[in-house]
Amino acid sequence: MKLPAVITLAMATTTSASLCDEDSDFVVDFFDTFDNDELGEVWAITEGNELGQLRDTWGTSDNVVVEDGKLELWSRREESHGYSFTSAALTTKDNRSWRPPFKACVKAQLPGSGVDGQMDGIWPAHWLMPQNQSCWPDLGEIDIMEQIDGQKEIYGTYHWNPNSTACSNHHDQAQSFVDVSDALNTYHEYGVHVEANYIDFYVDNKKVGRVDSSTVGDKLETHPQLDPTTAWYMILNTAVSNKTVWGEPVNDNTAFPVVHLVDYVKVLTKR
């Protein structure tokens, strides 16, 4: 995996305000608190295997539960359609998307026991993809939050295609990360502020990193390429990986079932 171009280290501390509180510049455009004990029509559940969302597992609606004001995304060790695991992913693709400037926030408690080795291969994420992307990573990818193997590090990443004339799956990336020691047993708000010329990453309304067109790094072929006209849709998922793509592969010590809990998803757009 290509090394990140920019790394920002900080300790996340909870604040009373939210990045996605309305103010004089931004107004709520989408707010799902999962209070109706059923999934809203804006969300589409991924059934089957979609590599980017699920990796080496089978996605099923049986693993998506809405109750007690929470969205539950379950991952299980069970055979299904030739896979040894099932998990969950859902998106707003073709239903809701947002163009810069906007802010997007997901308040969540991430899956895991907190015991070393028991979360190997578990890969929860909240991310944004271009509505009209022809192939990855054309037009980019914004990872609001990724965590791997139940570790305390939370990553925010922007991927882009360094060769805008070719569709090659080759990418550059710029990344920030922050330690959130209680991410497995406490809800935290993970967010991004996306403008035409920069992306800021937040945890609990604390800025932990920025990517803009001037971002540099020894491993980069190009500066980050940002398209102000791109419309982005939301993905919430827990992938299960049995390959060393990033972190450790899932194994016999990985504890199942695990659940990724989401309290709300909120998006603000410019007034």
mmCIF file of C-alpha atoms in Angstrom:
data_model
loop_
_atom_site.group_PDB
_atom_site.id
_atom_site.type_symbol
_atom_site.label_atom_id
_atom_site.label_comp_id
_atom_site.label_asym_id
_atom_site.label_seq_id
_atom_site.Cartn_x
_atom_site.Cartn_y
_atom_site.Cartn_z
ATOM 1 C CA MET A 1 0.000 0.000 0.000
ATOM 2 C CA LYS A 2 1.341 3.442 -0.879
ATOM 3 C CA LEU A 3 2.535 5.336 2.182
ATOM 4 C CA PRO A 4 0.504 8.408 3.137
ATOM 5 C CA ALA A 5 1.673 11.757 1.872
ATOM 6 C CA VAL A 6 0.790 13.701 4.971
ATOM 7 C CA ILE A 7 0.333 12.436 8.505
ATOM 8 C CA THR A 8 -1.189 14.449 11.321
ATOM 9 C CA LEU A 9 -1.102 13.075 14.866
ATOM 10 C CA ALA A 10 -3.382 14.257 17.641
ATOM 11 C CA MET A 11 -5.380 12.970 20.560
ATOM 12 C CA ALA A 12 -9.105 13.234 19.987
ATOM 13 C CA THR A 13 -11.058 14.862 22.797
ATOM 14 C CA THR A 14 -14.820 15.095 22.927
ATOM 15 C CA THR A 15 -16.306 18.580 22.631
ATOM 16 C CA SER A 16 -19.877 19.713 23.200
ATOM 17 C CA ALA A 17 -20.326 21.106 19.697
ATOM 18 C CA SER A 18 -20.634 19.174 16.466
ATOM 19 C CA LEU A 19 -18.900 19.933 13.197
ATOM 20 C CA CYS A 20 -22.342 19.569 11.662
ATOM 21 C CA ASP A 21 -24.180 22.112 13.807
ATOM 22 C CA GLU A 22 -25.882 24.750 11.690
ATOM 23 C CA ASP A 23 -24.291 28.179 11.569
ATOM 24 C CA SER A 24 -24.458 31.338 9.482
ATOM 25 C CA ASP A 25 -22.809 29.581 6.532
ATOM 26 C CA PHE A 26 -24.156 26.012 6.582
ATOM 27 C CA VAL A 27 -27.641 24.514 6.910
ATOM 28 C CA VAL A 28 -28.769 20.906 7.451
ATOM 29 C CA ASP A 29 -29.548 19.158 4.161
ATOM 30 C CA PHE A 30 -29.758 15.564 5.433
ATOM 31 C CA PHE A 31 -30.123 14.184 8.951
ATOM 32 C CA ASP A 32 -30.865 10.541 9.775
ATOM 33 C CA THR A 33 -31.105 9.659 13.468
ATOM 34 C CA PHE A 34 -32.438 6.121 12.840
ATOM 35 C CA ASP A 35 -35.321 6.721 15.249
ATOM 36 C CA ASN A 36 -38.074 5.000 13.237
ATOM 37 C CA ASP A 37 -36.842 1.404 13.696
ATOM 38 C CA GLU A 38 -36.615 1.024 9.939
ATOM 39 C CA LEU A 39 -34.090 2.052 7.336
ATOM 40 C CA GLY A 40 -34.983 5.194 5.396
ATOM 41 C CA GLU A 41 -35.520 5.035 1.641
ATOM 42 C CA VAL A 42 -32.379 7.086 1.006
ATOM 43 C CA TRP A 43 -30.265 4.052 1.942
ATOM 44 C CA ALA A 44 -29.613 1.041 -0.308
ATOM 45 C CA ILE A 45 -28.241 -2.122 1.295
ATOM 46 C CA THR A 46 -25.428 -3.861 -0.581
ATOM 47 C CA GLU A 47 -26.482 -7.456 -1.232
ATOM 48 C CA GLY A 48 -23.689 -9.780 -2.344
ATOM 49 C CA ASN A 49 -19.994 -9.029 -2.653
ATOM 50 C CA GLU A 50 -18.838 -5.549 -3.613
ATOM 51 C CA LEU A 51 -15.071 -5.602 -3.161
ATOM 52 C CA GLY A 52 -14.534 -2.024 -2.052
ATOM 53 C CA GLN A 53 -17.302 -2.178 0.532
ATOM 54 C CA LEU A 54 -17.065 -5.729 1.823
ATOM 55 C CA ARG A 55 -13.729 -7.259 0.750
ATOM 56 C CA ASP A 56 -13.838 -11.009 1.483
ATOM 57 C CA THR A 57 -17.343 -11.352 2.793
ATOM 58 C CA TRP A 58 -20.960 -11.547 1.636
ATOM 59 C CA GLY A 59 -23.215 -8.564 2.269
ATOM 60 C CA THR A 60 -26.740 -9.251 3.423
ATOM 61 C CA SER A 61 -29.707 -7.230 4.628
ATOM 62 C CA ASP A 62 -29.986 -9.663 7.564
ATOM 63 C CA ASN A 63 -26.960 -7.896 9.048
ATOM 64 C CA VAL A 64 -28.555 -4.438 8.895
ATOM 65 C CA VAL A 65 -30.753 -3.648 11.910
ATOM 66 C CA VAL A 66 -32.368 -0.387 12.997
ATOM 67 C CA GLU A 67 -33.654 -0.337 16.556
ATOM 68 C CA ASP A 68 -33.561 1.807 19.698
ATOM 69 C CA GLY A 69 -32.454 4.820 17.640
ATOM 70 C CA LYS A 70 -29.322 3.127 16.301
ATOM 71 C CA LEU A 71 -28.198 1.612 13.027
ATOM 72 C CA GLU A 72 -26.509 -1.753 13.601
ATOM 73 C CA LEU A 73 -24.128 -3.205 10.995
ATOM 74 C CA TRP A 74 -23.303 -6.789 11.985
ATOM 75 C CA SER A 75 -20.417 -8.997 10.847
ATOM 76 C CA ARG A 76 -20.542 -12.759 11.414
ATOM 77 C CA ARG A 77 -18.512 -15.894 10.883
ATOM 78 C CA GLU A 78 -20.943 -17.894 8.744
ATOM 79 C CA GLU A 79 -20.921 -19.535 5.326
ATOM 80 C CA SER A 80 -22.794 -17.745 2.557
ATOM 81 C CA HIS A 81 -22.448 -17.910 -1.244
ATOM 82 C CA GLY A 82 -18.952 -19.362 -1.044
ATOM 83 C CA TYR A 83 -17.721 -16.882 1.581
ATOM 84 C CA SER A 84 -16.846 -17.740 5.175
ATOM 85 C CA PHE A 85 -18.164 -14.467 6.587
ATOM 86 C CA THR A 86 -21.134 -12.140 6.193
ATOM 87 C CA SER A 87 -21.208 -8.411 6.870
ATOM 88 C CA ALA A 88 -23.098 -5.218 6.028
ATOM 89 C CA ALA A 89 -22.826 -2.134 3.846
ATOM 90 C CA LEU A 90 -25.255 0.550 2.735
ATOM 91 C CA THR A 91 -25.028 3.611 0.515
ATOM 92 C CA THR A 92 -26.952 6.671 -0.631
ATOM 93 C CA LYS A 93 -25.849 6.178 -4.257
ATOM 94 C CA ASP A 94 -28.431 7.420 -6.786
ATOM 95 C CA ASN A 95 -30.563 8.715 -3.896
ATOM 96 C CA ARG A 96 -28.582 11.476 -2.208
ATOM 97 C CA SER A 97 -25.262 13.120 -3.052
ATOM 98 C CA TRP A 98 -23.601 16.434 -2.270
ATOM 99 C CA ARG A 99 -21.321 18.852 -4.107
ATOM 100 C CA PRO A 100 -18.781 21.102 -2.348
ATOM 101 C CA PRO A 101 -19.003 22.978 -0.148
ATOM 102 C CA PHE A 102 -20.523 20.606 2.405
ATOM 103 C CA LYS A 103 -19.881 19.026 5.794
ATOM 104 C CA ALA A 104 -20.621 15.374 6.534
ATOM 105 C CA CYS A 105 -20.681 13.759 9.987
ATOM 106 C CA VAL A 106 -21.220 10.212 11.240
ATOM 107 C CA LYS A 107 -21.504 9.515 14.969
ATOM 108 C CA ALA A 108 -20.555 5.908 15.590
ATOM 109 C CA GLN A 109 -19.200 3.306 17.960
ATOM 110 C CA LEU A 110 -16.812 1.023 16.110
ATOM 111 C CA PRO A 111 -16.832 -2.784 16.274
ATOM 112 C CA GLY A 112 -14.456 -4.687 18.491
ATOM 113 C CA SER A 113 -13.664 -6.234 21.851
ATOM 114 C CA GLY A 114 -10.515 -4.243 22.580
ATOM 115 C CA VAL A 115 -8.505 -7.461 22.975
ATOM 116 C CA ASP A 116 -5.384 -7.611 20.809
ATOM 117 C CA GLY A 117 -5.788 -10.019 17.908
ATOM 118 C CA GLN A 118 -9.530 -10.475 18.277
ATOM 119 C CA MET A 119 -10.351 -7.863 15.627
ATOM 120 C CA ASP A 120 -7.857 -8.900 12.948
ATOM 121 C CA GLY A 121 -9.347 -8.330 9.501
ATOM 122 C CA ILE A 122 -12.249 -6.129 10.685
ATOM 123 C CA TRP A 123 -12.355 -2.890 8.686
ATOM 124 C CA PRO A 124 -15.176 -0.401 9.461
ATOM 125 C CA ALA A 125 -15.444 2.720 7.305
ATOM 126 C CA HIS A 126 -17.530 5.817 6.571
ATOM 127 C CA TRP A 127 -16.682 7.224 3.163
ATOM 128 C CA LEU A 128 -17.733 9.249 0.139
ATOM 129 C CA MET A 129 -17.560 8.272 -3.524
ATOM 130 C CA PRO A 130 -18.288 10.233 -6.722
ATOM 131 C CA GLN A 131 -21.800 9.690 -8.031
ATOM 132 C CA ASN A 132 -20.610 9.584 -11.649
ATOM 133 C CA GLN A 133 -17.274 7.792 -11.282
ATOM 134 C CA SER A 134 -16.431 5.602 -14.286
ATOM 135 C CA CYS A 135 -13.677 3.655 -12.509
ATOM 136 C CA TRP A 136 -11.638 3.955 -9.335
ATOM 137 C CA PRO A 137 -9.985 6.303 -8.451
ATOM 138 C CA ASP A 138 -11.237 8.702 -11.139
ATOM 139 C CA LEU A 139 -12.717 11.804 -9.463
ATOM 140 C CA GLY A 140 -11.335 10.648 -6.114
ATOM 141 C CA GLU A 141 -12.426 8.956 -2.885
ATOM 142 C CA ILE A 142 -12.892 10.603 0.525
ATOM 143 C CA ASP A 143 -12.563 8.318 3.552
ATOM 144 C CA ILE A 144 -14.155 10.130 6.476
ATOM 145 C CA MET A 145 -13.154 7.360 8.875
ATOM 146 C CA GLU A 146 -11.366 4.047 8.562
ATOM 147 C CA GLN A 147 -10.146 1.767 11.302
ATOM 148 C CA ILE A 148 -8.353 -1.566 10.970
ATOM 149 C CA ASP A 149 -7.994 -4.523 13.353
ATOM 150 C CA GLY A 150 -9.676 -2.722 16.248
ATOM 151 C CA GLN A 151 -6.697 -0.431 16.682
ATOM 152 C CA LYS A 152 -6.974 3.004 18.281
ATOM 153 C CA GLU A 153 -5.777 4.832 15.142
ATOM 154 C CA ILE A 154 -8.542 6.450 13.094
ATOM 155 C CA TYR A 155 -7.638 7.368 9.509
ATOM 156 C CA GLY A 156 -9.000 10.046 7.188
ATOM 157 C CA THR A 157 -7.816 9.764 3.590
ATOM 158 C CA TYR A 158 -8.219 11.293 0.160
ATOM 159 C CA HIS A 159 -7.379 9.162 -2.909
ATOM 160 C CA TRP A 160 -7.032 10.472 -6.464
ATOM 161 C CA ASN A 161 -5.871 9.376 -9.892
ATOM 162 C CA PRO A 162 -2.421 10.844 -10.688
ATOM 163 C CA ASN A 163 -3.051 10.185 -14.399
ATOM 164 C CA SER A 164 -6.336 11.839 -15.248
ATOM 165 C CA THR A 165 -6.293 10.493 -18.811
ATOM 166 C CA ALA A 166 -6.083 6.798 -17.873
ATOM 167 C CA CYS A 167 -8.272 4.430 -15.889
ATOM 168 C CA SER A 168 -5.674 2.202 -14.295
ATOM 169 C CA ASN A 169 -6.674 1.698 -10.608
ATOM 170 C CA HIS A 170 -3.375 3.442 -9.825
ATOM 171 C CA HIS A 171 -3.714 6.122 -7.161
ATOM 172 C CA ASP A 172 -2.042 8.679 -4.966
ATOM 173 C CA GLN A 173 -3.301 9.319 -1.449
ATOM 174 C CA ALA A 174 -2.930 11.813 1.354
ATOM 175 C CA GLN A 175 -3.834 10.711 4.843
ATOM 176 C CA SER A 176 -4.204 11.883 8.432
ATOM 177 C CA PHE A 177 -4.673 9.799 11.541
ATOM 178 C CA VAL A 178 -5.593 10.355 15.153
ATOM 179 C CA ASP A 179 -5.612 8.163 18.264
ATOM 180 C CA VAL A 180 -9.099 7.490 19.644
ATOM 181 C CA SER A 181 -8.445 5.095 22.502
ATOM 182 C CA ASP A 182 -12.109 4.381 23.331
ATOM 183 C CA ALA A 183 -13.517 4.146 19.785
ATOM 184 C CA LEU A 184 -14.738 0.583 20.468
ATOM 185 C CA ASN A 185 -16.900 1.430 23.481
ATOM 186 C CA THR A 186 -17.810 5.113 23.060
ATOM 187 C CA TYR A 187 -19.613 7.051 20.342
ATOM 188 C CA HIS A 188 -17.498 9.611 18.498
ATOM 189 C CA GLU A 189 -18.365 11.945 15.650
ATOM 190 C CA TYR A 190 -16.229 11.475 12.518
ATOM 191 C CA GLY A 191 -16.533 14.233 9.960
ATOM 192 C CA VAL A 192 -15.222 16.056 6.913
ATOM 193 C CA HIS A 193 -15.533 19.599 5.635
ATOM 194 C CA VAL A 194 -15.250 19.488 1.845
ATOM 195 C CA GLU A 195 -14.563 22.672 -0.075
ATOM 196 C CA ALA A 196 -13.616 23.193 -3.716
ATOM 197 C CA ASN A 197 -9.922 23.465 -2.855
ATOM 198 C CA TYR A 198 -9.446 21.512 0.394
ATOM 199 C CA ILE A 199 -10.751 18.704 2.602
ATOM 200 C CA ASP A 200 -10.541 18.924 6.408
ATOM 201 C CA PHE A 201 -10.883 15.798 8.569
ATOM 202 C CA TYR A 202 -12.422 15.931 12.060
ATOM 203 C CA VAL A 203 -13.007 13.760 15.119
ATOM 204 C CA ASP A 204 -15.430 15.174 17.703
ATOM 205 C CA ASN A 205 -15.257 18.595 16.051
ATOM 206 C CA LYS A 206 -11.468 18.671 16.397
ATOM 207 C CA LYS A 207 -9.625 19.121 13.107
ATOM 208 C CA VAL A 208 -7.028 16.378 12.730
ATOM 209 C CA GLY A 209 -5.838 16.892 9.147
ATOM 210 C CA ARG A 210 -6.156 18.777 5.862
ATOM 211 C CA VAL A 211 -5.611 17.844 2.221
ATOM 212 C CA ASP A 212 -5.376 20.569 -0.404
ATOM 213 C CA SER A 213 -3.808 21.169 -3.799
ATOM 214 C CA SER A 214 -0.478 22.091 -2.194
ATOM 215 C CA THR A 215 -0.130 18.866 -0.169
ATOM 216 C CA VAL A 216 3.240 17.249 -0.866
ATOM 217 C CA GLY A 217 4.956 14.002 0.064
ATOM 218 C CA ASP A 218 7.931 11.906 -0.932
ATOM 219 C CA LYS A 219 5.689 9.134 -2.239
ATOM 220 C CA LEU A 220 3.389 11.353 -4.295
ATOM 221 C CA GLU A 221 3.484 11.531 -8.071
ATOM 222 C CA THR A 222 1.145 14.527 -8.143
ATOM 223 C CA HIS A 223 -0.443 17.093 -5.877
ATOM 224 C CA PRO A 224 -3.982 16.197 -4.749
ATOM 225 C CA GLN A 225 -6.471 16.772 -7.543
ATOM 226 C CA LEU A 226 -9.785 18.155 -6.312
ATOM 227 C CA ASP A 227 -12.840 18.552 -8.539
ATOM 228 C CA PRO A 228 -15.266 21.191 -7.200
ATOM 229 C CA THR A 229 -18.115 19.879 -9.367
ATOM 230 C CA THR A 230 -18.093 16.279 -8.137
ATOM 231 C CA ALA A 231 -21.224 15.040 -6.345
ATOM 232 C CA TRP A 232 -20.404 12.632 -3.506
ATOM 233 C CA TYR A 233 -22.580 9.869 -2.048
ATOM 234 C CA MET A 234 -22.176 8.221 1.371
ATOM 235 C CA ILE A 235 -21.160 4.642 2.237
ATOM 236 C CA LEU A 236 -21.276 3.025 5.692
ATOM 237 C CA ASN A 237 -19.822 -0.456 6.000
ATOM 238 C CA THR A 238 -17.751 -3.035 7.805
ATOM 239 C CA ALA A 239 -15.430 -4.971 5.513
ATOM 240 C CA VAL A 240 -13.830 -8.280 6.463
ATOM 241 C CA SER A 241 -10.454 -8.949 4.849
ATOM 242 C CA ASN A 242 -8.695 -12.322 4.686
ATOM 243 C CA LYS A 243 -5.746 -10.889 2.792
ATOM 244 C CA THR A 244 -2.956 -8.590 3.951
ATOM 245 C CA VAL A 245 -4.327 -5.578 2.069
ATOM 246 C CA TRP A 246 -4.010 -3.381 5.141
ATOM 247 C CA GLY A 247 -3.429 -4.686 8.632
ATOM 248 C CA GLU A 248 -3.840 -8.345 9.558
ATOM 249 C CA PRO A 249 -6.048 -10.861 7.748
ATOM 250 C CA VAL A 250 -9.079 -12.293 9.506
ATOM 251 C CA ASN A 251 -8.217 -15.550 11.263
ATOM 252 C CA ASP A 252 -9.421 -18.116 13.788
ATOM 253 C CA ASN A 253 -8.768 -15.706 16.664
ATOM 254 C CA THR A 254 -10.979 -12.966 15.222
ATOM 255 C CA ALA A 255 -14.017 -12.672 17.488
ATOM 256 C CA PHE A 256 -17.463 -12.784 15.852
ATOM 257 C CA PRO A 257 -20.120 -11.540 15.783
ATOM 258 C CA VAL A 258 -19.230 -7.859 15.982
ATOM 259 C CA VAL A 259 -21.413 -4.817 15.506
ATOM 260 C CA HIS A 260 -20.716 -1.338 14.105
ATOM 261 C CA LEU A 261 -23.192 1.103 15.688
ATOM 262 C CA VAL A 262 -24.262 4.384 14.081
ATOM 263 C CA ASP A 263 -26.169 7.018 16.062
ATOM 264 C CA TYR A 264 -26.664 9.518 13.235
ATOM 265 C CA VAL A 265 -25.561 10.688 9.811
ATOM 266 C CA LYS A 266 -25.758 14.415 9.112
ATOM 267 C CA VAL A 267 -24.831 16.508 6.080
ATOM 268 C CA LEU A 268 -24.779 20.316 5.872
ATOM 269 C CA THR A 269 -24.652 22.361 2.692
ATOM 270 C CA LYS A 270 -23.944 26.019 2.059
ATOM 271 C CA ARG A 271 -26.818 28.419 2.704
#
